[in-house]
Amino acid sequence: MYNEKGDKMIKYPNGKKINTSITPTVSTKTHRRGMSLEKDLNISNEVYLARKRAIIHKKPTPVQVVKVDYPSRAHAKIVEAYYKVPSTTDYNGIYRGKYLDFEAKETASKVSFTFKSIHPHQIKHLQEIIEHDGIAFVIIRFSAYDQNFLVKASDIVEKYHDPNIKSLAYKWCLEHAYLISTGLYPRLDYLAVVDEIFFN
Amino acid sequence: MYNEKGDKMIKYPNGKKINTSITPTVSTKTHRRGMSLEKDLNISNEVYLARKRAIIHKKPTPVQVVKVDYPSRAHAKIVEAYYKVPSTTDYNGIYRGKYLDFEAKETASKVSFTFKSIHPHQIKHLQEIIEHDGIAFVIIRFSAYDQNFLVKASDIVEKYHDPNIKSLAYKWCLEHAYLISTGLYPRLDYLAVVDEIFFN
């Protein structure tokens, strides 16, 4: 049993404080890797929001609630629920008057990013966004190199549908994707890349 | 204990079937009312998506997961979680190349829709969307009359910040909001109203 975020003390709406930094009893390596890119993006999005540059939020993780208990009249406690497969991407919002939509993925591989990590629903969703003239992309972190790439959705959709291609090679990313510069505020300035490739 | 959706048999990712149409042991009247507007909107959004008219999805309900069990290697079972206050609105997406964002609320009152039903975060979010030139509104269902109104976010934000106003009167809606026509496909054709007030 562990907390999904690996966060420190959190104050819940009902005033209950819970130490959630419990050491996981099972391997959550993949999960934790995903979280750190997520945290960098969330912090970057807060900076963008505060500077009135963009409004981009992460969607909540979809959960199917099965049972809810009411320990008291006011508080609902979910006691049985399951993670659901997401039907869209993780992030969306508005930037320079346009709709923006992306998925963020992290890989430990030094060679490639496997398409197994992306759900078919998400590819279909990105394709639809392109058809509706939205800004769509995927951010891929190669944690071995500590590099974050912005891959245009049109590129990933094309490669995903090629039966001979099962992954996106790191070498391909170096040549055809866009390296996102890292800093302090924002940590990941992916909108600088968006400016370059979608507004130039 | 009951299922949050009040739905029929659902097949979960792990193949487990659960009868979720259990009669609630506590009053969930408010909750169930909200669900039916949500269902109408979700079905309308499916029609819009299939017709390539718009891509609008409901965001998942935000849940703070505290404990996860692993009954088997592959399946994560959430055993302790709590509903969180949403920081944005329920629905967003892309329509006619523009970013669109709205909240949906239902009231049983015959007189007014109370602002207590909207979180300050959501008002702030709608205000930000307006500043970024997005399409923003609230859909309010007066279930007593079976009428659904589209209220421009600019109107609701203005009234929300007026210390003398604590609710939106039904009479005000009849005069200043936009009645959404109901049909079969889509059930709630709110984009027809969006065309009229945001694209004319």
XYZ file of C-alpha atoms in Angstrom:
400
model
C 0.000 0.000 0.000
C 1.334 3.381 -0.936
C 0.342 6.803 -2.054
C 0.289 7.340 -5.810
C 2.143 10.630 -5.709
C 4.994 9.884 -3.325
C 4.292 13.269 -1.813
C 4.937 14.642 1.629
C 2.273 15.507 4.211
C -0.952 16.507 2.525
C -3.874 18.178 4.186
C -7.125 16.655 3.058
C -10.440 18.472 2.765
C -11.678 16.804 5.957
C -8.693 18.144 7.872
C -7.034 14.723 8.214
C -3.287 14.760 7.790
C -1.687 11.724 6.269
C 1.973 10.968 5.796
C 1.990 9.757 2.248
C 5.727 9.366 1.804
C 5.515 5.689 2.737
C 8.043 3.406 1.104
C 6.263 1.377 -1.535
C 6.078 -2.372 -0.949
C 6.067 -3.126 -4.657
C 8.166 -1.694 -7.437
C 6.727 1.585 -8.651
C 9.729 2.569 -10.730
C 7.759 3.272 -13.891
C 5.117 5.098 -11.946
C 7.594 7.288 -10.096
C 9.445 8.157 -13.232
C 6.171 9.314 -14.768
C 5.468 11.391 -11.698
C 8.624 13.425 -11.889
C 7.973 14.546 -15.468
C 4.419 15.231 -14.368
C 5.644 17.369 -11.476
C 7.984 19.349 -13.720
C 5.135 19.974 -16.126
C 2.677 20.922 -13.403
C 5.123 23.430 -11.930
C 5.848 24.836 -15.406
C 2.112 25.177 -16.020
C 1.723 27.083 -12.744
C 4.385 29.524 -13.934
C 2.653 29.912 -17.302
C -0.669 30.505 -15.540
C 0.752 33.062 -13.093
C 2.378 34.949 -15.978
C -0.884 34.823 -17.923
C 0.922 33.102 -20.754
C -1.286 30.010 -20.993
C -3.911 28.044 -19.099
C -2.890 24.410 -19.168
C -3.954 21.859 -16.581
C -3.385 18.174 -16.078
C -6.587 16.194 -16.145
C -7.265 14.078 -13.076
C -6.364 10.393 -13.367
C -9.576 8.574 -14.309
C -10.803 6.350 -11.515
C -13.830 4.043 -11.519
C -15.414 4.350 -8.100
C -17.216 1.178 -6.967
C -17.892 1.688 -3.262
C -18.165 4.770 -1.096
C -18.493 4.793 2.691
C -19.856 7.605 4.808
C -17.990 7.554 8.122
C -19.794 10.790 8.919
C -22.550 12.708 7.233
C -20.215 15.157 5.529
C -17.359 12.940 4.409
C -17.357 10.459 1.601
C -14.598 7.848 1.758
C -13.985 5.823 -1.371
C -13.171 2.262 -0.288
C -13.125 0.456 -3.616
C -12.016 1.952 -6.897
C -9.887 1.063 -9.905
C -7.726 3.002 -12.314
C -9.313 3.330 -15.740
C -7.622 3.536 -19.117
C -7.637 7.219 -20.104
C -9.687 8.072 -23.203
C -7.839 11.294 -23.919
C -4.447 12.818 -23.179
C -3.192 14.117 -19.848
C -2.899 17.828 -20.540
C -4.938 20.421 -22.356
C -5.702 24.096 -22.325
C -5.485 27.382 -24.178
C -2.404 29.119 -25.547
C -2.312 32.253 -27.735
C -6.013 31.795 -28.370
C -5.604 28.259 -29.609
C -6.546 24.896 -28.166
C -3.489 22.936 -27.024
C -3.391 19.247 -26.129
C -0.602 16.860 -25.220
C 0.444 13.639 -23.588
C 3.606 13.302 -21.453
C 5.620 10.093 -21.276
C 8.870 9.036 -19.696
C 11.154 6.183 -20.659
C 14.250 4.668 -19.043
C 15.346 3.166 -22.353
C 18.494 4.563 -23.937
C 17.434 3.381 -27.378
C 13.778 4.120 -27.981
C 10.338 5.013 -26.708
C 7.964 2.076 -27.211
C 4.484 2.684 -28.596
C 3.169 0.192 -26.039
C 3.275 3.096 -23.597
C 0.634 5.017 -25.543
C -2.990 3.875 -25.637
C -4.690 3.621 -29.064
C -7.404 5.946 -27.694
C -4.814 8.611 -27.090
C -3.434 8.337 -30.637
C -6.970 8.629 -32.000
C -7.583 11.654 -29.794
C -4.393 13.400 -30.986
C -5.405 12.701 -34.577
C -8.810 14.292 -33.963
C -7.185 17.379 -32.438
C -5.049 17.799 -35.560
C -8.183 17.525 -37.756
C -9.818 20.275 -35.686
C -6.777 22.526 -36.099
C -5.595 22.304 -32.502
C -1.987 22.215 -31.316
C -1.155 18.599 -30.490
C 2.051 16.902 -29.413
C 3.705 14.415 -27.077
C 6.469 15.220 -24.617
C 8.887 12.322 -24.190
C 11.509 12.263 -21.467
C 14.507 10.027 -21.999
C 15.510 9.866 -18.343
C 18.857 8.180 -19.101
C 19.941 11.361 -20.855
C 17.778 13.736 -18.826
C 16.421 15.080 -22.107
C 12.855 16.071 -22.926
C 11.617 16.110 -26.496
C 8.525 17.621 -28.000
C 7.277 15.348 -30.781
C 4.604 16.733 -33.089
C 1.411 14.647 -32.923
C 1.405 14.379 -36.732
C 4.793 12.611 -36.559
C 3.814 10.198 -33.814
C 0.437 9.385 -35.404
C 2.124 8.616 -38.724
C 4.753 6.356 -37.161
C 2.231 4.662 -34.873
C 0.201 3.536 -37.872
C 3.223 2.168 -39.719
C 3.097 -1.614 -39.054
C 6.893 -1.830 -39.313
C 7.543 0.676 -36.549
C 6.998 -0.281 -32.913
C 8.815 2.549 -31.216
C 10.335 5.982 -31.618
C 14.122 5.727 -31.711
C 16.166 8.088 -29.557
C 18.269 8.835 -32.630
C 15.124 9.788 -34.543
C 14.178 12.180 -31.733
C 17.611 13.831 -31.858
C 17.066 14.565 -35.547
C 13.331 15.155 -35.892
C 11.907 16.061 -32.490
C 12.495 19.289 -30.561
C 14.621 19.392 -27.431
C 12.903 21.336 -24.644
C 15.193 23.638 -22.708
C 15.170 23.267 -18.942
C 15.437 26.082 -16.450
C 14.117 27.292 -13.137
C 10.937 29.182 -14.092
C 9.522 27.391 -15.965
C 11.387 24.137 -15.438
C 10.411 22.852 -18.854
C 9.807 25.682 -21.279
C 7.866 23.651 -23.810
C 5.854 26.667 -24.968
C 9.048 28.129 -26.430
C 9.111 25.078 -28.718
C 5.397 25.465 -29.438
C 6.057 29.072 -30.500
C 8.789 27.893 -32.830
C 6.946 25.078 -34.569
C 3.264 26.058 -34.420
C 3.356 29.857 -34.658
C 6.253 30.560 -37.023
C -22.087 2.075 0.094
C -23.034 2.673 -3.471
C -21.640 3.334 -6.861
C -21.227 6.995 -7.776
C -22.793 6.632 -11.203
C -25.939 4.631 -10.449
C -25.160 2.665 -13.588
C -26.006 -0.860 -14.606
C -23.530 -3.736 -14.893
C -20.107 -2.461 -15.819
C -17.241 -4.544 -17.064
C -14.000 -3.479 -15.442
C -10.553 -3.716 -16.985
C -9.794 -6.771 -14.825
C -12.860 -8.556 -16.181
C -14.768 -8.328 -12.887
C -18.453 -7.602 -13.276
C -20.143 -5.607 -10.586
C -23.784 -4.755 -10.192
C -23.582 -1.098 -9.413
C -27.280 -0.308 -9.429
C -27.479 -0.756 -5.677
C -29.968 1.421 -3.862
C -28.072 4.087 -1.971
C -28.300 4.003 1.808
C -28.046 7.758 2.082
C -29.793 10.436 0.117
C -27.981 11.094 -3.137
C -30.691 13.193 -4.675
C -28.408 16.107 -5.504
C -25.783 13.772 -6.839
C -28.189 11.875 -9.060
C -29.656 15.002 -10.476
C -26.155 16.134 -11.424
C -25.532 12.828 -13.110
C -28.439 13.071 -15.468
C -27.338 16.436 -16.862
C -23.849 14.960 -17.079
C -25.166 11.976 -19.019
C -27.091 14.180 -21.437
C -23.970 16.258 -22.027
C -21.717 13.243 -22.450
C -24.061 11.727 -25.025
C -24.325 15.065 -26.844
C -20.534 15.309 -26.881
C -20.303 11.825 -28.393
C -22.612 12.960 -31.198
C -20.531 16.105 -31.760
C -17.355 14.003 -31.832
C -18.786 11.429 -34.260
C -19.965 14.204 -36.582
C -16.531 15.878 -36.356
C -18.205 19.012 -35.107
C -16.268 19.405 -31.849
C -14.018 17.520 -29.453
C -15.342 18.074 -25.963
C -14.761 15.704 -23.071
C -15.690 15.665 -19.413
C -12.675 15.663 -17.157
C -12.493 12.813 -14.675
C -13.676 13.591 -11.142
C -10.556 14.457 -9.132
C -9.796 11.863 -6.497
C -6.996 11.884 -3.910
C -5.727 8.334 -3.698
C -4.325 7.436 -0.278
C -3.962 3.651 -0.297
C -3.628 1.133 -3.101
C -3.663 -2.652 -2.672
C -2.310 -5.195 -5.114
C -4.489 -8.295 -4.872
C -2.513 -9.614 -7.843
C 0.544 -8.419 -9.695
C -1.406 -6.819 -12.506
C -4.294 -5.178 -10.679
C -4.230 -2.138 -8.517
C -7.185 -1.756 -6.184
C -7.676 1.624 -4.581
C -8.885 1.037 -1.017
C -8.767 4.541 0.403
C -9.432 7.713 -1.536
C -11.322 10.976 -1.178
C -13.076 13.309 -3.552
C -11.130 16.510 -4.106
C -12.469 19.965 -4.825
C -12.026 20.513 -8.579
C -9.629 23.302 -9.535
C -11.117 23.810 -12.983
C -14.414 23.200 -14.738
C -15.866 19.862 -15.808
C -15.767 20.157 -19.582
C -13.349 21.488 -22.133
C -12.265 20.984 -25.705
C -12.016 22.485 -29.163
C -14.790 23.925 -31.322
C -14.399 25.738 -34.644
C -10.711 26.082 -33.923
C -11.309 27.743 -30.575
C -10.806 26.611 -27.009
C -14.114 25.968 -25.249
C -14.626 25.490 -21.504
C -17.684 25.110 -19.321
C -19.163 23.934 -16.067
C -22.527 22.126 -15.816
C -24.812 22.484 -12.817
C -28.277 21.325 -11.913
C -30.698 22.785 -9.409
C -34.062 21.635 -8.052
C -34.951 25.178 -6.998
C -37.802 26.848 -8.860
C -36.522 30.295 -7.935
C -32.773 30.491 -8.379
C -29.403 28.825 -8.797
C -27.255 29.449 -5.714
C -23.618 30.453 -6.138
C -22.775 28.085 -3.278
C -22.859 25.348 -5.918
C -19.899 26.833 -7.747
C -16.389 26.749 -6.276
C -14.403 30.012 -6.222
C -11.645 28.160 -8.124
C -14.044 27.502 -10.945
C -15.087 31.147 -11.176
C -11.416 32.169 -11.250
C -10.769 29.597 -13.962
C -13.663 30.854 -16.121
C -12.386 34.398 -15.704
C -8.915 33.323 -16.881
C -10.412 31.609 -19.935
C -12.188 34.840 -20.882
C -8.899 36.773 -20.528
C -7.235 34.275 -22.879
C -10.011 34.687 -25.443
C -11.553 31.253 -24.969
C -15.256 30.419 -25.120
C -16.475 30.069 -21.531
C -19.905 29.480 -20.058
C -21.972 27.590 -17.513
C -24.891 25.295 -18.309
C -27.574 25.401 -15.636
C -30.438 22.940 -15.554
C -33.567 23.968 -13.683
C -34.925 20.470 -13.255
C -38.320 21.697 -11.981
C -38.945 23.173 -15.419
C -36.780 20.708 -17.340
C -34.997 23.694 -18.881
C -31.303 24.075 -19.605
C -29.735 27.496 -19.883
C -26.393 28.556 -21.239
C -25.080 31.455 -19.158
C -22.087 33.355 -20.500
C -19.128 33.145 -18.120
C -18.779 36.936 -18.240
C -22.306 37.266 -16.803
C -21.817 34.723 -14.041
C -18.382 36.094 -13.070
C -19.809 39.610 -12.798
C -22.765 38.545 -10.659
C -20.622 36.228 -8.517
C -18.412 39.154 -7.513
C -21.352 41.396 -6.634
C -21.619 41.141 -2.821
C -25.383 41.758 -3.003
C -26.061 38.799 -5.245
C -25.948 35.269 -3.868
C -27.667 33.424 -6.671
C -28.846 33.580 -10.251
C -32.614 34.045 -10.380
C -34.641 31.817 -12.703
C -36.354 34.964 -13.958
C -32.983 36.489 -14.794
C -32.110 33.350 -16.789
C -35.354 33.591 -18.768
C -34.395 37.096 -19.825
C -30.607 37.057 -20.073
C -29.450 33.465 -20.475
C -29.942 31.259 -23.532
C -32.324 28.326 -23.519
C -30.726 25.211 -24.987
C -32.985 23.243 -27.296
C -33.355 19.550 -26.546
C -33.625 16.794 -29.099
C -32.529 13.278 -29.820
C -29.132 13.742 -31.477
C -27.703 15.663 -29.764
C -29.889 15.667 -26.672
C -28.688 19.108 -25.668
C -27.607 21.138 -28.654
C -25.619 23.698 -26.705
C -23.255 24.317 -29.630
C -26.150 25.891 -31.538
C -26.256 28.495 -28.760
C -22.469 28.841 -28.850
C -22.707 29.557 -32.592
C -25.285 32.222 -31.933
C -23.551 34.095 -29.152
C -19.824 33.532 -29.735
C -19.569 33.359 -33.535
C -22.153 35.849 -34.747
